[in-house]
Amino acid sequence: MHKKVKVKPNSKQQKIEEQPDGVLTVYLKSPPIDGKANEELIKLLAEKFDVPKSYIRIKSGLSSRQKLIEIDRDI
């Protein structure tokens, strides 16, 4: 499964909002430095979709706020 994600680092609270078009807006407490925000993003998505963190990969947008995420549920 692929999901488009818009990331908002340095937020006051962690939360995930699903937009009407299916894009997830993810608010992260971590700053976008040294991959900390990406680590937090993967952790939050793993909790939301109830899969191990290793099942989630950032396919594109590693250093961007717009990301394409792949979630494996069949491993």
Coordinates of C-alpha atoms in Angstrom, one line a residue:
M1 CA 0.0 0.0 0.0
H2 CA 1.3 3.5 -0.8
K3 CA 0.3 6.7 1.0
K4 CA 1.0 10.3 0.2
V5 CA 2.2 12.1 3.4
K6 CA 2.7 15.7 4.2
V7 CA 5.0 16.2 7.1
K8 CA 4.9 19.2 9.5
P9 CA 8.0 19.0 11.7
N10 CA 8.6 21.1 14.9
S11 CA 4.9 20.8 15.9
K12 CA 3.7 21.2 19.5
Q13 CA 2.0 17.8 19.4
Q14 CA 2.1 14.6 17.5
K15 CA -1.0 13.8 15.4
I16 CA -2.1 12.3 12.1
E17 CA -4.9 13.8 10.1
E18 CA -6.4 12.2 7.0
Q19 CA -7.4 14.7 4.4
P20 CA -10.5 14.1 2.1
D21 CA -8.2 13.3 -0.8
G22 CA -6.5 10.5 1.2
V23 CA -3.3 12.4 1.9
L24 CA -2.1 12.1 5.5
T25 CA -0.9 15.2 7.3
V26 CA 1.5 14.2 10.0
Y27 CA 2.5 16.6 12.8
L28 CA 5.9 15.7 14.3
K29 CA 7.6 17.1 17.4
S30 CA 11.1 16.4 16.0
P31 CA 13.1 18.9 13.9
P32 CA 14.0 17.9 10.3
I33 CA 17.6 17.3 11.3
D34 CA 19.7 14.1 11.0
G35 CA 16.7 12.1 10.0
K36 CA 14.9 12.6 13.4
A37 CA 11.6 13.6 11.8
N38 CA 11.7 10.7 9.4
E39 CA 12.3 8.3 12.4
E40 CA 9.4 9.8 14.3
L41 CA 7.2 9.6 11.1
I42 CA 7.9 5.9 10.6
K43 CA 7.2 5.2 14.3
L44 CA 3.8 7.0 14.2
L45 CA 2.7 5.4 11.0
A46 CA 3.7 1.9 12.3
E47 CA 1.4 2.6 15.3
K48 CA -1.4 3.9 13.2
F49 CA -1.4 1.0 10.7
D50 CA -0.5 -1.6 13.4
V51 CA 2.6 -2.9 11.6
P52 CA 6.3 -3.2 12.7
K53 CA 8.4 -0.2 11.8
S54 CA 10.4 -2.4 9.4
Y55 CA 7.3 -2.7 7.2
I56 CA 7.3 1.1 6.5
R57 CA 9.6 2.7 3.9
I58 CA 9.9 6.2 2.6
K59 CA 9.9 5.7 -1.2
S60 CA 10.4 9.3 -2.2
G61 CA 10.8 12.7 -0.5
L62 CA 13.4 11.7 2.1
S63 CA 14.4 15.3 2.6
S64 CA 11.1 16.9 1.6
R65 CA 7.9 17.6 3.4
Q66 CA 5.9 15.8 0.7
K67 CA 6.7 12.0 1.0
L68 CA 5.5 8.8 -0.6
I69 CA 5.3 6.0 2.0
E70 CA 5.1 2.3 1.2
I71 CA 3.5 0.1 3.9
D72 CA 4.0 -3.7 3.6
R73 CA 1.3 -5.7 5.3
D74 CA 2.0 -9.0 3.6
I75 CA 5.6 -9.8 4.7

